[in-house]
Structures are given as C-alpha cells and as structure tokens.
Short mmCIF file of C-alpha atoms and ligand atoms in Angstrom, two decimals:
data_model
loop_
_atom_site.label_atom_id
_atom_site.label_comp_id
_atom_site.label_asym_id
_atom_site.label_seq_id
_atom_site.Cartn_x
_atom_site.Cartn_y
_atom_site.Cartn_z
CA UNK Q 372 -18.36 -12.63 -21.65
CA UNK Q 373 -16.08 -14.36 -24.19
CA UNK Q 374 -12.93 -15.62 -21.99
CA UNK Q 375 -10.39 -14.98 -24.24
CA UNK Q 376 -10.68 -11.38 -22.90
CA UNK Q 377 -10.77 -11.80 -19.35
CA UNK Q 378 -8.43 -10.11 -17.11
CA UNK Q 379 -4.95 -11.38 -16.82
CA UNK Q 380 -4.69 -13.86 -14.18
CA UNK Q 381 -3.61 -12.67 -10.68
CA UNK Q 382 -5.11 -9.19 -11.80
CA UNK Q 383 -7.63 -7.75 -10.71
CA UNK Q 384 -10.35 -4.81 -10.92
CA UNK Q 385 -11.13 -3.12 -7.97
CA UNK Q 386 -15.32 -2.10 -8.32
CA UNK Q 387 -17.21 1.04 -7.18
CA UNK Q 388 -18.43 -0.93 -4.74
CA UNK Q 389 -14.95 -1.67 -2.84
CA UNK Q 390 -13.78 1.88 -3.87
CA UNK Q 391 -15.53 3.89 -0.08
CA UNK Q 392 -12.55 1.19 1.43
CA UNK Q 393 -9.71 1.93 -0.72
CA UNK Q 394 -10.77 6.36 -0.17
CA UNK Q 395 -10.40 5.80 2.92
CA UNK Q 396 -7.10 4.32 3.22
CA UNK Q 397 -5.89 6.86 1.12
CA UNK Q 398 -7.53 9.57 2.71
CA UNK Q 399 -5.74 8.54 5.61
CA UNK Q 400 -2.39 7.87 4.17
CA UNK Q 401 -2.23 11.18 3.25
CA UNK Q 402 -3.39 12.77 6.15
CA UNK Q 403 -0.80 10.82 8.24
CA UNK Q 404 2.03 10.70 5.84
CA UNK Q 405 1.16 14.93 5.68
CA UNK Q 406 1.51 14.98 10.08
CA UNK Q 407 5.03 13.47 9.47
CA UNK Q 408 5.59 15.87 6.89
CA UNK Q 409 6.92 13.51 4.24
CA UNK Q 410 5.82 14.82 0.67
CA UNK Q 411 4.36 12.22 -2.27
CA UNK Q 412 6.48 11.41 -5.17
CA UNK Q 413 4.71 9.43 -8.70
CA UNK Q 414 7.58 7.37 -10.83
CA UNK Q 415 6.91 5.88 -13.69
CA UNK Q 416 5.53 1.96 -13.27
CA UNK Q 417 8.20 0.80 -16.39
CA UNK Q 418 11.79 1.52 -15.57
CA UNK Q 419 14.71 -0.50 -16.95
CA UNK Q 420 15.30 -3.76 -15.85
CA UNK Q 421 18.65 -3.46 -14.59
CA UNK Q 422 17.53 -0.87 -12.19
CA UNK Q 423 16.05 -3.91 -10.38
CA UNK Q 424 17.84 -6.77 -11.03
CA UNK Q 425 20.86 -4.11 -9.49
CA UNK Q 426 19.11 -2.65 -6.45
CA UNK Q 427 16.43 -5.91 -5.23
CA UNK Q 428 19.51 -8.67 -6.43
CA UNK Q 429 20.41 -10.79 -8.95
CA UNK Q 430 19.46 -13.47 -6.65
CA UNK Q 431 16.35 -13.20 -5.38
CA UNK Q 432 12.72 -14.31 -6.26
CA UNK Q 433 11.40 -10.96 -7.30
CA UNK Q 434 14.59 -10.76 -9.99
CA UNK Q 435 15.00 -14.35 -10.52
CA UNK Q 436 11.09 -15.33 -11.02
CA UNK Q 437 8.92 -12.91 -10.77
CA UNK Q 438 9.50 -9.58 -12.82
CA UNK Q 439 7.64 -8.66 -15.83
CA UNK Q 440 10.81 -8.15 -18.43
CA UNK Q 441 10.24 -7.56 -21.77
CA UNK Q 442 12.46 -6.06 -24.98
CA UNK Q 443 10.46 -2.75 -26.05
CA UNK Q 444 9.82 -2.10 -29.68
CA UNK Q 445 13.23 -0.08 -29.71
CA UNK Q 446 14.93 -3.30 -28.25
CA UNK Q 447 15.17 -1.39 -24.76
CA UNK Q 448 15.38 -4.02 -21.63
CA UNK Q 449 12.06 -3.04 -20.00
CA UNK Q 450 10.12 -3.79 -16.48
CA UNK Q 451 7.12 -3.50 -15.15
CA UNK Q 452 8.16 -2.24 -11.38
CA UNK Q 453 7.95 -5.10 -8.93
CA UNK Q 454 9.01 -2.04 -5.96
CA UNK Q 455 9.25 1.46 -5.82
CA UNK Q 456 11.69 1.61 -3.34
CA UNK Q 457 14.47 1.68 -6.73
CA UNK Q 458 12.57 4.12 -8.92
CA UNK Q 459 12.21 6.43 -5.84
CA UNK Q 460 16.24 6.27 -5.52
CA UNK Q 461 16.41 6.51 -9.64
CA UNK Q 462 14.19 9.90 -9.18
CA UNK Q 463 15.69 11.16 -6.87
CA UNK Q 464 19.25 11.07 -8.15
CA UNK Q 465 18.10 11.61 -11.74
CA UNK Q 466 16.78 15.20 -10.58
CA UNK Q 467 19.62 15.85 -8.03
CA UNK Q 468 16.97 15.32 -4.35
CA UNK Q 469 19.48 13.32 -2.71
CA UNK Q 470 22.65 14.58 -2.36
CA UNK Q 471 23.34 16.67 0.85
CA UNK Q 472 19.85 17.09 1.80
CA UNK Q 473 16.72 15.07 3.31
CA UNK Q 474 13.87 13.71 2.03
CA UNK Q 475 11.18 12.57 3.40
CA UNK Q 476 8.41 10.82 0.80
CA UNK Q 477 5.78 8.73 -0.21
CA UNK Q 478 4.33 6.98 -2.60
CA UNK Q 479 1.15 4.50 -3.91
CA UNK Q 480 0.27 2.98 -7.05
CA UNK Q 481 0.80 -0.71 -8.66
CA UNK Q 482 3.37 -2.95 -8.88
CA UNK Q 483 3.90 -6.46 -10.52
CA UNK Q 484 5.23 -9.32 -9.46
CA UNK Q 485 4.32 -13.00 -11.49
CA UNK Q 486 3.88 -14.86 -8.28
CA UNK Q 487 1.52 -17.88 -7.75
CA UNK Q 488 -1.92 -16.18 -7.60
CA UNK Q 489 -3.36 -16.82 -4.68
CA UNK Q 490 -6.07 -15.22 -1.59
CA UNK Q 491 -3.69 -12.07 -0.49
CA UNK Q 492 -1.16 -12.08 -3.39
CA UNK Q 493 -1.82 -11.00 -7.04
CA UNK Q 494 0.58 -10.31 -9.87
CA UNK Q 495 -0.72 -6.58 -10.00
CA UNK Q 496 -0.98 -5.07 -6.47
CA UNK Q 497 -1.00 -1.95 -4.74
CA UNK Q 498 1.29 -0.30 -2.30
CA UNK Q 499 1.54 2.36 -0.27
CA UNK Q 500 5.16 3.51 0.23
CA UNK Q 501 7.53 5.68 2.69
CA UNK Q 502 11.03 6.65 2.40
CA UNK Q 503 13.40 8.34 3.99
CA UNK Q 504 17.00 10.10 2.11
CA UNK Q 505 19.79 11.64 4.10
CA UNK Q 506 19.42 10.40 7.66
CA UNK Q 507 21.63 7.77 9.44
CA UNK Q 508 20.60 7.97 12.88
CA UNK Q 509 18.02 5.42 14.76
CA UNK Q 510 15.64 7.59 14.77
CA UNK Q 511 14.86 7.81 11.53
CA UNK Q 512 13.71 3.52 11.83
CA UNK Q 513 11.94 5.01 14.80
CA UNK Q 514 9.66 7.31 12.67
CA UNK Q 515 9.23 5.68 9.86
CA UNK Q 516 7.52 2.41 12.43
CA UNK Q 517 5.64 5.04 14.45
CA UNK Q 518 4.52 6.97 11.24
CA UNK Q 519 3.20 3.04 9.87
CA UNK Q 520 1.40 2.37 13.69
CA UNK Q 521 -0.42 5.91 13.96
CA UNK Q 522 -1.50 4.74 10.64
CA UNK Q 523 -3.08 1.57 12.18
CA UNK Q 524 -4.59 3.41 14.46
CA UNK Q 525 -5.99 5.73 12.47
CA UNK Q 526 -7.33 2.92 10.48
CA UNK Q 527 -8.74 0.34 13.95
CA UNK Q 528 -6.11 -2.18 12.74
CA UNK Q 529 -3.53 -1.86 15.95
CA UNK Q 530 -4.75 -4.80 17.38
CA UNK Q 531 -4.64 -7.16 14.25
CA UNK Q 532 -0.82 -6.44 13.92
CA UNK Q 533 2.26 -7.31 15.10
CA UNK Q 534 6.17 -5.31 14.71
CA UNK Q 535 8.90 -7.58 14.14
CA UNK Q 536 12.48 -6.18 13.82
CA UNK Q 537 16.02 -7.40 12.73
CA UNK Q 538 19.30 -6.25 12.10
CA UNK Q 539 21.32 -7.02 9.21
CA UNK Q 540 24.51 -4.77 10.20
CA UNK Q 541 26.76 -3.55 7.55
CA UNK Q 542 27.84 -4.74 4.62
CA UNK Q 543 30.85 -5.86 5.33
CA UNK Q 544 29.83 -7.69 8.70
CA UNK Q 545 27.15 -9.62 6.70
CA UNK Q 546 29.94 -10.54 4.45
CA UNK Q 547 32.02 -12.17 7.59
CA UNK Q 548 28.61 -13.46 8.85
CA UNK Q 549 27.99 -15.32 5.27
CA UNK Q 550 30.94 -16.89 5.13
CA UNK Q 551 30.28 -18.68 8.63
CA UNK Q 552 26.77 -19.01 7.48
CA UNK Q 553 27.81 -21.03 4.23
CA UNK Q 554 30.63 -23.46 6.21
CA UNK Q 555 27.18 -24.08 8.81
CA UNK Q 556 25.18 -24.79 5.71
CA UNK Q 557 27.38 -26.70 3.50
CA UNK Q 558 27.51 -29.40 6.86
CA UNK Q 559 23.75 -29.74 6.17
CA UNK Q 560 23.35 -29.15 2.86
CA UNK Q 561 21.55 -32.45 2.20
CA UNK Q 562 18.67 -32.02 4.81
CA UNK Q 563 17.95 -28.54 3.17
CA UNK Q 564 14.84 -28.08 0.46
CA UNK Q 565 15.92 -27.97 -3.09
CA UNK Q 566 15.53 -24.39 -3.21
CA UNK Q 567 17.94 -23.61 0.23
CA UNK Q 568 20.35 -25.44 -1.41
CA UNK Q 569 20.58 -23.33 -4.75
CA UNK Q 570 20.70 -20.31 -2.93
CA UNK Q 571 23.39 -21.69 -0.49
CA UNK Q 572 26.29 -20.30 -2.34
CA UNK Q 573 24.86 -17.59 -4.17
CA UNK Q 574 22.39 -15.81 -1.26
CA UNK Q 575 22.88 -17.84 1.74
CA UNK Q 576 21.08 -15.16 3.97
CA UNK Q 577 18.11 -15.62 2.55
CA UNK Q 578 18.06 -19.52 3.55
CA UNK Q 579 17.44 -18.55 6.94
CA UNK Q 580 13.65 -17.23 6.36
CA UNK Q 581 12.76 -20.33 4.92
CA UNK Q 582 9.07 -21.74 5.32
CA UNK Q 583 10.63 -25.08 4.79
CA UNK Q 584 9.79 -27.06 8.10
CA UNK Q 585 13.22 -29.01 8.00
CA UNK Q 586 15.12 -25.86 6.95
CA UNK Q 587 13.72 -23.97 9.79
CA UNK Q 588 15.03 -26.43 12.16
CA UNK Q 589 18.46 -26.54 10.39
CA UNK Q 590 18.35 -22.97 10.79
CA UNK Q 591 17.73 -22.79 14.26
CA UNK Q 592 20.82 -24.09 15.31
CA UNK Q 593 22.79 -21.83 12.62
CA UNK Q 594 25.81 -19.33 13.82
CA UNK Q 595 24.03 -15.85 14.41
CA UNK Q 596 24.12 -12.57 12.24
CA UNK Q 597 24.05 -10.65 15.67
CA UNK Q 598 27.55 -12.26 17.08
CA UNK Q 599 29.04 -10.68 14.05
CA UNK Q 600 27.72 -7.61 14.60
CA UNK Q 601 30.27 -4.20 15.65
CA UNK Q 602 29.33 -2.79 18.49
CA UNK Q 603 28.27 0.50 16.69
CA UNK Q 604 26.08 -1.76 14.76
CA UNK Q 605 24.40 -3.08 18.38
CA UNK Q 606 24.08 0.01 19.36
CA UNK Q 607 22.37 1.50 16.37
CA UNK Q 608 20.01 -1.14 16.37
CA UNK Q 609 19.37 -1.05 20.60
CA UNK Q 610 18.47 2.72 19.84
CA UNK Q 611 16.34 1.92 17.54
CA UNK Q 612 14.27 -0.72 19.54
CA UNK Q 613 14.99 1.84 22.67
CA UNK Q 614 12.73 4.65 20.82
CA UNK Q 615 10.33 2.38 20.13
CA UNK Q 616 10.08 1.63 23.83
CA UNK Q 617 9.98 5.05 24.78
CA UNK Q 618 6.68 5.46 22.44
CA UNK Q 619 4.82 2.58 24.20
CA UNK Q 620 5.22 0.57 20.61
CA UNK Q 621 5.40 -3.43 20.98
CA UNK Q 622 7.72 -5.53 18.50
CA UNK Q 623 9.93 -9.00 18.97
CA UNK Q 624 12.72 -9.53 17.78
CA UNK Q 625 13.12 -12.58 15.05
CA UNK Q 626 16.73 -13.03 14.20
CA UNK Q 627 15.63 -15.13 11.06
CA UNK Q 628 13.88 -11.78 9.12
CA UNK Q 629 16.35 -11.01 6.08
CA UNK Q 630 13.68 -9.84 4.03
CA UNK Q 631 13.29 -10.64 0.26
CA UNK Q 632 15.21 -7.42 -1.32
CA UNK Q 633 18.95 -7.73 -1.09
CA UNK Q 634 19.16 -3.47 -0.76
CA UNK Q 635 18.60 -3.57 3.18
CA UNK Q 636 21.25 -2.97 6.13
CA UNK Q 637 20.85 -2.35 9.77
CA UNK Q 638 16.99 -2.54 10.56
CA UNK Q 639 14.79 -4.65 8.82
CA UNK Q 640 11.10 -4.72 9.96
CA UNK Q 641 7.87 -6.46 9.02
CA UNK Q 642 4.19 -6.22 10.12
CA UNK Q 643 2.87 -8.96 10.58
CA UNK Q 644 -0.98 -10.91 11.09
CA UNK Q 645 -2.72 -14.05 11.84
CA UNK Q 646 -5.70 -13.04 10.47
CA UNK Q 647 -4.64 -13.44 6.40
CA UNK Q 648 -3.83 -17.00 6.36
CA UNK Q 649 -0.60 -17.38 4.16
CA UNK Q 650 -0.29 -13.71 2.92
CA UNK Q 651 0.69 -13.28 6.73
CA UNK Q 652 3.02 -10.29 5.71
CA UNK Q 653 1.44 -6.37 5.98
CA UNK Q 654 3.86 -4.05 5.20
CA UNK Q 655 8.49 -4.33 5.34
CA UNK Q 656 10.60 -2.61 5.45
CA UNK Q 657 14.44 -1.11 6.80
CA UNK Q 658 17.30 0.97 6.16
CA UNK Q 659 19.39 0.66 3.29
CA UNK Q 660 22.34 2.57 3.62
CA UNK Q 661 24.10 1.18 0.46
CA UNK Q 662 21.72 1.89 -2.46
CA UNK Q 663 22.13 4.86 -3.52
CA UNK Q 664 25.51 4.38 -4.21
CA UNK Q 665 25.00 1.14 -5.72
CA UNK Q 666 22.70 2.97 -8.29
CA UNK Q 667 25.95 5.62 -8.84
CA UNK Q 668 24.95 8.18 -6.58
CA UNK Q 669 27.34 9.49 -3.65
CA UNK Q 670 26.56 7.51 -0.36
CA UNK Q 671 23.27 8.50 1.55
CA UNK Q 672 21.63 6.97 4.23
CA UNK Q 673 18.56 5.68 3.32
CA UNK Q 674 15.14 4.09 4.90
CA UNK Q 675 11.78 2.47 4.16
CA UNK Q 676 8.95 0.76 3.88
CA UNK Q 677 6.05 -0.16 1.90
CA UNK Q 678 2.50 -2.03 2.73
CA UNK Q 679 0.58 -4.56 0.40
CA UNK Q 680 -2.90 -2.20 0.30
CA UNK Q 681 -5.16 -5.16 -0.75
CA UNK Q 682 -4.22 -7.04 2.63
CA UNK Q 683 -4.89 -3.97 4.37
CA UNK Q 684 -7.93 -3.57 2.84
CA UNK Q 685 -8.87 -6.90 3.75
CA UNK Q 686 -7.71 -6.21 7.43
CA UNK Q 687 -9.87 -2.94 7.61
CA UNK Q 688 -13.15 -5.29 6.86
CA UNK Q 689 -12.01 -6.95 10.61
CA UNK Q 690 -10.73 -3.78 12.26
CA UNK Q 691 -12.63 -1.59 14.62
CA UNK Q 692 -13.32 1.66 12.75
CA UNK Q 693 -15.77 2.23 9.37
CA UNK Q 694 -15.17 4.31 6.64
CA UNK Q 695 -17.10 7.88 6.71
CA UNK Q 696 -20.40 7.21 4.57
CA UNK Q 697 -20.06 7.77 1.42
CA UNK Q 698 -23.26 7.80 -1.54
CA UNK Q 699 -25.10 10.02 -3.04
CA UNK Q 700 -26.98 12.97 -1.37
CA UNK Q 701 -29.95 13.96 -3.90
CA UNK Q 702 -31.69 12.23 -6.73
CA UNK Q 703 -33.48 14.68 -8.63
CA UNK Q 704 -36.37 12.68 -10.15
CA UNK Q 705 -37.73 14.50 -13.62
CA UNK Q 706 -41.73 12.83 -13.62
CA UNK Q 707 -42.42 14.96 -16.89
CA UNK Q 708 -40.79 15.39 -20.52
CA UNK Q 709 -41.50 19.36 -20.23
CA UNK Q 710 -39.15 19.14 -17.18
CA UNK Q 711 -36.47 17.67 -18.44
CA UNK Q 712 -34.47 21.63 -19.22
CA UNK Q 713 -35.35 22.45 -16.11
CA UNK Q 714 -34.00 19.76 -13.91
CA UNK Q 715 -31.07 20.12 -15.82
CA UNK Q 716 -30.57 23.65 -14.87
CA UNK Q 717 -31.74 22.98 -11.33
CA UNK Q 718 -29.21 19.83 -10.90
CA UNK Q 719 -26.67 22.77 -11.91
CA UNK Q 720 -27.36 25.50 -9.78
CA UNK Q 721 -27.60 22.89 -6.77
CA UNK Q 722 -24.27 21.14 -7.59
CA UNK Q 723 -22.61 25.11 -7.69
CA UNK Q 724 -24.66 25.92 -4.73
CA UNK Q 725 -23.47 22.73 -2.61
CA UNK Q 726 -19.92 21.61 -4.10
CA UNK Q 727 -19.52 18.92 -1.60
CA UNK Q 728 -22.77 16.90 -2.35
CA UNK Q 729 -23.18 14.65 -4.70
CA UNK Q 730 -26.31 14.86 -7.06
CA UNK Q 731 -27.44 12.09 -9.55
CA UNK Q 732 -30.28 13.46 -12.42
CA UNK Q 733 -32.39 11.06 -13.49
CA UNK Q 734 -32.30 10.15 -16.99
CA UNK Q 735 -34.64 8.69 -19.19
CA UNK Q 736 -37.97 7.48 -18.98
CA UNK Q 737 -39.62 6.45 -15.76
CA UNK Q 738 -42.63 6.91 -13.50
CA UNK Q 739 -42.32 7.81 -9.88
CA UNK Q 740 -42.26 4.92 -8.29
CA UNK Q 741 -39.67 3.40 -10.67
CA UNK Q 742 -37.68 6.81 -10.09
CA UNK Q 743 -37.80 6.52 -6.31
CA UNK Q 744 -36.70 2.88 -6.81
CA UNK Q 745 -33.23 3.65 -8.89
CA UNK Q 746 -33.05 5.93 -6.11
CA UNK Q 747 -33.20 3.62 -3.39
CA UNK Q 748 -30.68 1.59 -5.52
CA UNK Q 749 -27.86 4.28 -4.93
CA UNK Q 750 -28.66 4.10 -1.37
CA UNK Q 751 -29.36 8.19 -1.81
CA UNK Q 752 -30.54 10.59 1.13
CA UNK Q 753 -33.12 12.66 -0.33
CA UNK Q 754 -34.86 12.82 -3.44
CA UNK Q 755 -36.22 16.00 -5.39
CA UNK Q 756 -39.41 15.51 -7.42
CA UNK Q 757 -40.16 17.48 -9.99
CA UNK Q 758 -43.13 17.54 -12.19
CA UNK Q 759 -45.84 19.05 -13.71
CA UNK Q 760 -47.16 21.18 -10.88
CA UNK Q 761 -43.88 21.69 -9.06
CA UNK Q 762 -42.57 23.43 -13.00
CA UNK Q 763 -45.58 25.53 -12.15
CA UNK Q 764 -45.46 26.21 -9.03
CA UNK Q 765 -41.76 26.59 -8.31
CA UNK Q 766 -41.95 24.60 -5.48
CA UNK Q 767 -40.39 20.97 -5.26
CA UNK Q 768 -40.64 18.68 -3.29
CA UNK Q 769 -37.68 17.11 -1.31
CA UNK Q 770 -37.96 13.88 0.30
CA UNK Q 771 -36.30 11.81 2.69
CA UNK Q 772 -34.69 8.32 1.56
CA UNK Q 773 -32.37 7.21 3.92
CA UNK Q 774 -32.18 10.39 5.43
CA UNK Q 775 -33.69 11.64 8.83
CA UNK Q 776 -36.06 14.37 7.97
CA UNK Q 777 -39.66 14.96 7.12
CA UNK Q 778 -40.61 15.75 3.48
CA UNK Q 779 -40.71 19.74 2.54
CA UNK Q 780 -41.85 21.77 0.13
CA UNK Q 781 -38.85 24.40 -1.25
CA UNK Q 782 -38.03 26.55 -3.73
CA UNK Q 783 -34.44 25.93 -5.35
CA UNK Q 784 -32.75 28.17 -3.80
CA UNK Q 785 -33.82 26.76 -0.12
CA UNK Q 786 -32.79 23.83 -1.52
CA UNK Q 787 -29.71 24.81 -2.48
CA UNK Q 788 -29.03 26.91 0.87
CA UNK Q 789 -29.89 23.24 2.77
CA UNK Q 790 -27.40 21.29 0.70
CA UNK Q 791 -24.74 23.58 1.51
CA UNK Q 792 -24.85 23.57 5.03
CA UNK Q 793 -25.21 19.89 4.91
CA UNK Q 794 -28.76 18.45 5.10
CA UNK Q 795 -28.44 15.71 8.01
P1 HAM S 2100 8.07 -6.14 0.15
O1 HAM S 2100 8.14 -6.78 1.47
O2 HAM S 2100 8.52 -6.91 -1.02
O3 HAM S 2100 8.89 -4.79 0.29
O4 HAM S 2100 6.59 -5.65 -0.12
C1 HAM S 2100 5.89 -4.85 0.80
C2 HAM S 2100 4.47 -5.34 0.98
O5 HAM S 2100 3.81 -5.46 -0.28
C3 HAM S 2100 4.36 -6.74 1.58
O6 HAM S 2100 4.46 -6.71 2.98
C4 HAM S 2100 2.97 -7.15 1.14
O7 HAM S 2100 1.98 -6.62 2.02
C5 HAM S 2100 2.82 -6.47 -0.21
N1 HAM S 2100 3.01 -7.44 -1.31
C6 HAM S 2100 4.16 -7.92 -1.79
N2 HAM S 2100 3.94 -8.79 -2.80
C7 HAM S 2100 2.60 -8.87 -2.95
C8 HAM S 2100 1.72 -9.59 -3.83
N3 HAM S 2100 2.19 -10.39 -4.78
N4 HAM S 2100 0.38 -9.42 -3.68
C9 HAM S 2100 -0.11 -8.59 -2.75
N5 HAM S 2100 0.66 -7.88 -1.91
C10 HAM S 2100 2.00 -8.01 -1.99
C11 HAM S 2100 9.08 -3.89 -0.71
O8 HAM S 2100 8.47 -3.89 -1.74
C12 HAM S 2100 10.10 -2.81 -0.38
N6 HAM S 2100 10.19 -1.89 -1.53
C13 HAM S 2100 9.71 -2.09 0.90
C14 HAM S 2100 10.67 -0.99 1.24
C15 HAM S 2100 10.50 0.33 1.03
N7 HAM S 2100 11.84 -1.15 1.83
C16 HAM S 2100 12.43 0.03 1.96
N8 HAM S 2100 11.61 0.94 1.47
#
C-alpha cells in the first residue's frame, strides 16, 4: 500500500482474526459486571480539555505529555479522552446520577494517550472500566477488587496476576505528608533523575513511583505517607485489606503506588504481571472521594478502576481457559447457475429457521472442489451442496467439515430442524 496512508503510529486495527479473543472478554465483562449489578454507561471519546487537565492534574504525564488537544473549527479547546474515569463523573453530574444516590457502572471503548509506542502500550487503546458513585465505606474498594478477580477467573488469568494496594489518605493529610516529602527531597535533589526533580515542587508524590534506579533508592529511605495518616484513615484502609482477607484474595502492600492520575484518595490499587515485560501494569485503580466536587458537583464518594484490554488480551493467549469456538456453521455450496434463486431462498429459510448459526452462501463461480476448499478456509462445520439433481430432487446433501457426523441426505426443512437444535 502507499505509506502515506498507513495507520497512525501507536494505532492499531484489531482483525477478524483476533476478534473470537476480544468477544470473549467482553462477553465476560458483561456477564460479571451484570452479577455485581453495575449498569454500562457510553460517553462521548472528545470532551473538553479542561475536564482533564482539572480532574487527572495539571501535573502529570497524561496532561502534561500525552493528551490529544486540539482547537475545533469553532475554536473550542478539544480532547481526545485519555480516561473515562472524568467523562463518567461529567455524565453523571450533567444528567443529575450522582447526587444522593448510588451508582454502580461500567464502561469500554478507546482512549488516547501519545505515549512512546511500544509492545503493550499504544496511543489508541482500549479499556474496560468500573465505577462506583455514592459510597464511602471499605467495602465498596472491597467489591470493586473482588468484582476485577472473579473476572480473572472467569477469564484463567488468576494466576498471572498480582493485587497491590496503597493508601493515599485524605487530602489534607497528603498535603502535611508533601510538605515533609519536599524538605526529604530537596536534601537529595541532586542524586534525583531530571524528571524527579521537575516534579519535586510541583507533584512531589509522584517522585516516589519512579523507575529511576537511583530515585528508587532515594526513595526508599523517604518519610512515609502512612505516618501521616489519621487514624480513621488507617482504619478505612485496614478494612479494606481486612475484606479482602475475609474473601481468600492475596495483595501486598507497596507504599510507593501513587498512581499516575492526581483524582485518587484513600485506596489506590494496581494489578500487576511479570509476564508483559515493561507494560507490567493490568488494570488501577482507587477511590477518589474529591472529584466530583472538584468538577462542581456536591461531594460524593467515589471509586474505580479501569484495565488496559490489549494486555489482557495478550494475557488470555497464556491463561488457562479458551474462548468458546466461534466460525461458521454451514457453507451452502451453489454447483449450478439454475441454483443460484434457490440457494438464496434456502440460505434464508435456514438462517430464520436456526437464528443462532451462522451460514455463509457461496458466491460466484466455482466447482466443487474449489467450493469445499473456501469452505475449509472458514474453518466451517458442515457444508450443503446443492446442484443439479439435489434442485430436482429436493434433497441436499449436508456434509461434515470439521464437524463430527456422517454425510446425510435432507430435505430443507430437516435441515433447518437440525440447525436449530444445534448440529454437534
Ligand atoms: P490508568 O492506570 O491510567 O488508570 O489506566 C488503566 C489501565 O489502562 C492500565 O493499567 C493499563 O493496563 C491500560 N493502559 C494505560 N495506558 C495504556 C497505553 N498507552 N496502552 C495500552 N494500555 C494502557 C485510569 O485510566 C483510571 N481512569 C482508572 C480508574 C478508574 N481509576 C478510578 N476509576
């Protein structure tokens, strides 16, 4: 093809041939995500840019580096979301979901972040969303973590995760806690990497989940978020991590997890695995208490989480279950011009008899054994051959492709009748 039209790097088209793994996980997301009882929500994938640059932070990477701003035609500051976790607050204040009531909901569908491209991490990706409006107790962390395992289970990926938790406390005790943080910093300030330093003033927390091996070590030794914590904070989070327990769920605790989004309080969580290289990061999450209000609405507890679906996918090639089979039931092979009404006719009266199969006509010209062999392409179960005789005759023959079966002679309707109690 001519490369000036090539896909935009970092994006990238997801074939027919990937799409049984991507059903599947969705199929399941909504089964689970229905068991919990949270309902789906769809926001729009442009929303203003100050919606983000006020709920993720001013300073962070996502605001700072990686969102896809532009000026509309009507000079409107634009942005292709980079989260859902602000549109879903923007909804549901816009159309009055949030105050004085719960929500439970969900979401999937693309977001956009202009990151280095790389194995695991694209500039369009896909998530798969949960939130949580109205609740302030534990167990509302408790659910959400359990609703995101039963999904792993569902899916044979237990085992290639891990549950990592934090607490971030209130506001106003991270506010005590950055001040000691920045006099701790400012000591070191020129072992730290370039970028630690920039954001040692201006987002301090976010030093301390630095990949930077000297950081890290700096940061080891750094006064911790917990000692600043109230007790009602401690407790909160010990309830959380307390449920958890009580549901046979394993996590560690890493005291360094503030998360990339500045929105969070209390809990933050990440799944984690080994088996991605880099891209080590699943699905995060946590409460975030503040939000709402920050985005003008009246205060409401709030909690989430959201998974990268690409690195899941990737994870479901290595995990223990397979997606149901999915393909094409019946090729209806048309040897003869003369047919060609008729197979049309029969290919309807099949697809209304049997709703759940799926049925492929042939088209065009062919011979039999080419026919058979587009067939055996599509990987279909049984084939239908009609010709000449079998117009005559009425009677067509259906035979086995990858199918278990022996080849029979049947009139449509038997057909028909076999498809919809599911030919094996
Ligand atoms: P996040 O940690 O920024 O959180 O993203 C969630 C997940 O999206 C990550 O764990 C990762 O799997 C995936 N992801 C992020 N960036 C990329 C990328 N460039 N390519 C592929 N996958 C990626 C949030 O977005 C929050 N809104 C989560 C949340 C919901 N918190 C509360 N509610």
């Amino acid at each position: 093809m001519d490369k000036r039209f090539a896909a935009v790097r970092g994006m990238h088209d997801v074939l027919p041939a990937d799409m049984p793994l991507w059903h599947w996980l969705e199929a399941c997301t909504r089964r689970v995500m229905g068991a919990y009882g949270y309902a789906e929500i769809r926001t729009p994938i442009v929303e203003k840019t100050a919606l983000f640059a006020r709920s993720i932070g001013a300073v962070t990477d996502i605001v700072e580096k990686e969102m896809y701003a532009f000026e509309d035609r009507s000079g409107e500051h634009l942005a292709l979301r980079p989260e859902n976790t602000a549109g879903c607050v923007r909804a549901g204040l816009q159309h009055g979901l949030l105050h004085n009531q719960i929500q439970r909901i969900w979401y999937s569908g693309p977001m956009f972040r202009h990151e280095k491209p790389q194995q695991g991490r694209y500039r369009q990706f896909y998530q798969i969303g949960a939130e949580v409006f109205g609740l302030d107790n534990p167990g509302v962390e408790a659910e959400l973590i359990l609703l995101a395992a039963r999904l792993w289970r569902e899916l044979g990926i237990n085992h290639l995760v891990s549950l990592q938790l934090n607490t971030l406390g209130t506001l106003a005790e991270r506010q005590v806690y950055r001040t000691q943080l920045i006099n701790y910093l400012e000591q070191h300030r020129h072992a730290l990497d370039a970028d630690s330093q920039r954001r040692l003033t201006r987002n301090p927390l976010r030093v301390l989940d630095s990949k930077n091996p000297n950081t890290q070590q700096i940061v080891a030794a750094a006064p911790k978020l917990i000692d600043c914590l109230s007790t009602a904070s401690r407790e909160h989070f010990e309830r959380v991590q307390y449920l958890l327990s009580e549901n046979q769920l394993a996590f560690s605790i890493n005291d360094q997890l503030v998360r990339g989004l500045d929105y969070y309080s209390h809990t933050v969580f990440e799944w984690l695995t080994d088996h991605l290289g880099a891209q080590s990061a699943v699905c995060g999450g946590g409460r975030y208490d503040d939000l709402v209000e920050q985005l003008g609405g009246r205060a409401t507890p709030a909690a989430g989480w959201a998974l990268g679906m690409e690195r899941l996918l990737e994870l479901l090639k290595l995990g223990t279950s397979t997606p149901p089979a999915q393909g094409i039931d019946l090729y209806i092979a048309c040897l003869d011009a003369e047919a060609e009404a008729y197979c049309s006719r029969l290919a309807e009266q099949l697809r209304t008899a049997a709703p759940a199969c799926s049925i492929v006509l042939h088209q065009g010209p062919g011979g039999l054994k080419q026919q058979l062999r587009r067939a055996d392409r599509l990987g279909v179960r049984w084939t239908v051959i009609v010709g000449e005789s079998e117009l005559a005759s009425q009677q067509l023959v259906l035979k086995p492709m990858r199918a278990q079966g022996e080849q029979r002679t049947l009139s449509a309707l038997e057909i028909g009748a076999l498809l919809s109690t599911g030919l094996p």
